[in-house]
mmCIF file of the C-alpha atoms, coordinates in Angstrom:
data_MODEL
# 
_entry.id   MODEL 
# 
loop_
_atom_site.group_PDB 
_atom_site.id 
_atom_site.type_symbol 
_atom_site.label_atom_id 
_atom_site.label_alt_id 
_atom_site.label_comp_id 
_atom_site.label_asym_id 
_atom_site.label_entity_id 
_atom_site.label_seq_id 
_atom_site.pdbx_PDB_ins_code 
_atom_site.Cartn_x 
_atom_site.Cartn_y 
_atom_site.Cartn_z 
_atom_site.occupancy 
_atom_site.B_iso_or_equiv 
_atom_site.pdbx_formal_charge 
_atom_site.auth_seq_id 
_atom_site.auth_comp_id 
_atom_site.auth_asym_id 
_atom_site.auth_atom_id 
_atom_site.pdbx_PDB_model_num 
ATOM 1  C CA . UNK A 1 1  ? 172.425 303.413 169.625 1.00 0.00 ? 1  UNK A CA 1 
ATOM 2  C CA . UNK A 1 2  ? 170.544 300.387 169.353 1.00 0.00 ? 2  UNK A CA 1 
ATOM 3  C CA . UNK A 1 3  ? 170.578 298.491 165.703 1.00 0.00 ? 3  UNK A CA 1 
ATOM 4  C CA . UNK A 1 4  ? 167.724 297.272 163.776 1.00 0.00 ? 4  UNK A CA 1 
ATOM 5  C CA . UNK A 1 5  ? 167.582 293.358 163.620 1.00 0.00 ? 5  UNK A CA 1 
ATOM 6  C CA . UNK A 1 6  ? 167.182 292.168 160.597 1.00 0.00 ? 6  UNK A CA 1 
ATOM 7  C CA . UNK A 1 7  ? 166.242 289.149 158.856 1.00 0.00 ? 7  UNK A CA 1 
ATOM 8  C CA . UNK A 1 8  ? 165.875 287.301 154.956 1.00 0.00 ? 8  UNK A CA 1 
ATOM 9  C CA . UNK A 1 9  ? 164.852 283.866 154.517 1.00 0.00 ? 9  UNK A CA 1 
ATOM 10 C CA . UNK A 1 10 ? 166.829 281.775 152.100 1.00 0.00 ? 10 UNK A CA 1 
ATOM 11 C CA . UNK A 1 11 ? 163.952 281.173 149.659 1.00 0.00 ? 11 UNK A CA 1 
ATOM 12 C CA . UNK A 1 12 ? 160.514 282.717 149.723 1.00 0.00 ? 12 UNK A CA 1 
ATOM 13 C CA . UNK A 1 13 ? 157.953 281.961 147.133 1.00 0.00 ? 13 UNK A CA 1 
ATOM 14 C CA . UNK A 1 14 ? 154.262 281.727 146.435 1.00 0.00 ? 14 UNK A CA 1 
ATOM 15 C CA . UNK A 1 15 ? 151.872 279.149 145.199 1.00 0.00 ? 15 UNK A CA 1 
ATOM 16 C CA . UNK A 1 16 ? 148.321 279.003 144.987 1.00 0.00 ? 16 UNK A CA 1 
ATOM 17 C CA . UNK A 1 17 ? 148.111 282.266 147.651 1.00 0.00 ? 17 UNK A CA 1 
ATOM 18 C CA . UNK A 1 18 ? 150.199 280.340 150.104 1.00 0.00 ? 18 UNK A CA 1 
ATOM 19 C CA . UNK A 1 19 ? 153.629 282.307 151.066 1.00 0.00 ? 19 UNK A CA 1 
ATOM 20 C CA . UNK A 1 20 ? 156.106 279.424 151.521 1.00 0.00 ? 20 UNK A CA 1 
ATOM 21 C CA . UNK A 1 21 ? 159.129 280.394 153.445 1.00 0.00 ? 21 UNK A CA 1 
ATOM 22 C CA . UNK A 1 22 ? 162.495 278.185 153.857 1.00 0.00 ? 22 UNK A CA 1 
ATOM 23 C CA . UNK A 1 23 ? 165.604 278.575 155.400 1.00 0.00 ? 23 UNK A CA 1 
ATOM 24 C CA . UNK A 1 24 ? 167.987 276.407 154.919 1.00 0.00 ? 24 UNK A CA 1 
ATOM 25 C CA . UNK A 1 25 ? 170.430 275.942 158.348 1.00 0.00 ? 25 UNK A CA 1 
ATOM 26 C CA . UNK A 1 26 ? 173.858 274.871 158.140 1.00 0.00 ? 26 UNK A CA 1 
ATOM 27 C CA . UNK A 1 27 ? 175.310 275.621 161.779 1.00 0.00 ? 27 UNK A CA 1 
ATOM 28 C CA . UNK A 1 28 ? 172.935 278.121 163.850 1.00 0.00 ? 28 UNK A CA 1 
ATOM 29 C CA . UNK A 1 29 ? 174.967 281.478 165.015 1.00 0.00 ? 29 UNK A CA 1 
ATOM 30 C CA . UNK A 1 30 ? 174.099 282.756 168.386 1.00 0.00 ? 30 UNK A CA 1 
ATOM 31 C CA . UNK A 1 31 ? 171.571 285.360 167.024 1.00 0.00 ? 31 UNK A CA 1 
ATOM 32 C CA . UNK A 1 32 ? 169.598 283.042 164.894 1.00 0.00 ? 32 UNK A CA 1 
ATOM 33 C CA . UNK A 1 33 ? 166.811 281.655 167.724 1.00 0.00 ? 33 UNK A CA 1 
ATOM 34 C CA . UNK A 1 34 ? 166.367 285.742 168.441 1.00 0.00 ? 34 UNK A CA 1 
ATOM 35 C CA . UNK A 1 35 ? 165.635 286.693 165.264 1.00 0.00 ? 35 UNK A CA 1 
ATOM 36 C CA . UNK A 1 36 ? 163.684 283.486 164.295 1.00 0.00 ? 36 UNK A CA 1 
ATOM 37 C CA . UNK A 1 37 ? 161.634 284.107 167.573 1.00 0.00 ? 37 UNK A CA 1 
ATOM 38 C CA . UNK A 1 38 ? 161.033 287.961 166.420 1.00 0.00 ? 38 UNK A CA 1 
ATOM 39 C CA . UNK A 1 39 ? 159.965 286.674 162.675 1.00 0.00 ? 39 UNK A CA 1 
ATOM 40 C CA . UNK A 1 40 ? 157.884 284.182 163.725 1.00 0.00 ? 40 UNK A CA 1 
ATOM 41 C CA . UNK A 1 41 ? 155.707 286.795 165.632 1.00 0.00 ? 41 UNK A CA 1 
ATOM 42 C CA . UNK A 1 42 ? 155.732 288.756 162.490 1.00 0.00 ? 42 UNK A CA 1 
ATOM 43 C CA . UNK A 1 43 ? 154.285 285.854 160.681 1.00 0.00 ? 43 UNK A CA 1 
ATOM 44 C CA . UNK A 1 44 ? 151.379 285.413 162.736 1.00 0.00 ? 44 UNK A CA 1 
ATOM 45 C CA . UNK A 1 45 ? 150.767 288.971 162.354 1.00 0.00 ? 45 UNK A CA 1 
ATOM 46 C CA . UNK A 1 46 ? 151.431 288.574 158.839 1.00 0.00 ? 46 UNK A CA 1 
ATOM 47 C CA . UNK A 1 47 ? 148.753 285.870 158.147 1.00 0.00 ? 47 UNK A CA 1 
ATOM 48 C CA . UNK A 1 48 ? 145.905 287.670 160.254 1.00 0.00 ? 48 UNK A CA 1 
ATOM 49 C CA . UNK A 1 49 ? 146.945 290.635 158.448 1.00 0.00 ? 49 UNK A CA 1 
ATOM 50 C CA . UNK A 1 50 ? 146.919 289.349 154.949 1.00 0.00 ? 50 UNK A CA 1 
ATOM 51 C CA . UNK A 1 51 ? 144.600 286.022 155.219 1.00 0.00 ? 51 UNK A CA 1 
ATOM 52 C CA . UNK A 1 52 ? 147.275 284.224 153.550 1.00 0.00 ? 52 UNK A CA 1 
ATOM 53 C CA . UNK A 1 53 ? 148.168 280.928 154.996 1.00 0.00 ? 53 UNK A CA 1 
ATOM 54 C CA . UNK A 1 54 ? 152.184 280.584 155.433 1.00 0.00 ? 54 UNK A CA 1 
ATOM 55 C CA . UNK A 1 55 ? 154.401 277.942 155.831 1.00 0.00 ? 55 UNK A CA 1 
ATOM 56 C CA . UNK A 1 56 ? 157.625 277.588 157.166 1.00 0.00 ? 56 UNK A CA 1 
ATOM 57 C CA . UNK A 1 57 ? 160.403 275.295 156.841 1.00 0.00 ? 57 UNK A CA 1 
ATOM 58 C CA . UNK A 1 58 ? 163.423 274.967 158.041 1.00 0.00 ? 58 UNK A CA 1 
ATOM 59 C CA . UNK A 1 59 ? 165.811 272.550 156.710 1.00 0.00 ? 59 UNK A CA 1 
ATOM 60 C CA . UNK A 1 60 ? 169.087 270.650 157.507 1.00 0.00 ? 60 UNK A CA 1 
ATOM 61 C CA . UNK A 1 61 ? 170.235 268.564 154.513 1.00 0.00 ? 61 UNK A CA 1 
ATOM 62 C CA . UNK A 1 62 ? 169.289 267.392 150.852 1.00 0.00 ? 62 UNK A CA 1 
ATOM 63 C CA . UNK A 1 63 ? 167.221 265.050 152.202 1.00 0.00 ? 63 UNK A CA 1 
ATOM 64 C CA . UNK A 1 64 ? 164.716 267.079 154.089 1.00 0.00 ? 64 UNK A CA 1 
ATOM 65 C CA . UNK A 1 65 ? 164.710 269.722 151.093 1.00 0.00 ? 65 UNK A CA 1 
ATOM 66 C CA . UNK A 1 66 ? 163.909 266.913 148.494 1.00 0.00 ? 66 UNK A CA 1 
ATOM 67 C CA . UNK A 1 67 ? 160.988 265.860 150.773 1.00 0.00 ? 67 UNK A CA 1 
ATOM 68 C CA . UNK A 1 68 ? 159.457 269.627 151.090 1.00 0.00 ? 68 UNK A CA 1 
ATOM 69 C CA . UNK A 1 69 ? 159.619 269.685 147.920 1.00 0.00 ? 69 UNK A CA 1 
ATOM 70 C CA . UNK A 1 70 ? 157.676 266.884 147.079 1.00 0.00 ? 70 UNK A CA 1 
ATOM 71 C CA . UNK A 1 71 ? 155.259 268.352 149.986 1.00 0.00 ? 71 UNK A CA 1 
ATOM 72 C CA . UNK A 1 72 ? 154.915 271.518 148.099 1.00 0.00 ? 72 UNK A CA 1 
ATOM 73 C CA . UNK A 1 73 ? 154.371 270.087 144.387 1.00 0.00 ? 73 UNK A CA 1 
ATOM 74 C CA . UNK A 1 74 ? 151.817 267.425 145.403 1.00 0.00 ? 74 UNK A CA 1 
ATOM 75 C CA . UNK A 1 75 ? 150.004 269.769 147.934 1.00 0.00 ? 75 UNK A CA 1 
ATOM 76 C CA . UNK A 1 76 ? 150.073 268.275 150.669 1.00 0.00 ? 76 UNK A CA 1 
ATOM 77 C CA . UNK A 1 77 ? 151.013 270.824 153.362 1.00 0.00 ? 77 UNK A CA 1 
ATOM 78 C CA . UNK A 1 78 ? 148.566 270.402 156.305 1.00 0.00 ? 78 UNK A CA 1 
ATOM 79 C CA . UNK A 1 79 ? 147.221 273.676 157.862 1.00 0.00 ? 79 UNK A CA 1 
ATOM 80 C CA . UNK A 1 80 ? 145.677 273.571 161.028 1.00 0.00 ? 80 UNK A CA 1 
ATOM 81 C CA . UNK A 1 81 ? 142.341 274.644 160.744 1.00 0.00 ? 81 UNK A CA 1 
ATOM 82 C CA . UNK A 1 82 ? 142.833 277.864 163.659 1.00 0.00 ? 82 UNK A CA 1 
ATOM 83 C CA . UNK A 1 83 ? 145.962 278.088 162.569 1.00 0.00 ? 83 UNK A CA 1 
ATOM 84 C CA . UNK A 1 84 ? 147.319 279.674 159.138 1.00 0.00 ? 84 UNK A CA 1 
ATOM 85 C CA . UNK A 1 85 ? 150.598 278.592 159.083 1.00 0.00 ? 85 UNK A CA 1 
ATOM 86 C CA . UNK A 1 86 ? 152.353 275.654 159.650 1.00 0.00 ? 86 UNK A CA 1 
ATOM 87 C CA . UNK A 1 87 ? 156.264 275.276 161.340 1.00 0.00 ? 87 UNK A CA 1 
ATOM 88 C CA . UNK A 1 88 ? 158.276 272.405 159.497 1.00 0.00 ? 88 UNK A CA 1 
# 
């Protein structure tokens, strides 16, 4: 039998019709680049499905979640315009 691969993001929220997804990454396990590789296909599915933009973030330390946090509060994620998500 094979098993289902799943996957749930440490923090998902939205704001202003923008799903914001971050995962916050202590040491990577061997299965971590598979599934991120699977949901990252879902998300472009996702945002041609739904029209919602998405972005992504994955972060390392206090540092980098202070600063996407700033990023998200004084909107200034950049989207590319063919492009609905963004990969931080």
């Amino acid at each position: 039998k094979v098993q289902d691969i799943t996957y749930t993001p440490d923090f998902t929220f939205i704001i202003d019709n923008i799903l914001y997804i971050i995962e916050v990454k202590g040491k990577e396990n061997d299965v971590f680049p598979f599934k991120k590789k699977l949901f990252r296909k879902w998300m472009e599915g996702y945002c041609k499905l739904t029209d919602r933009k998405m972005a992504y973030f994955e972060i390392f330390n206090k540092k980098q979640a202070l600063e996407i946090i700033n990023l998200i509060k004084n909107h200034e994620i950049k989207f590319d315009a063919e492009n609905a998500e963004v990969d931080g």
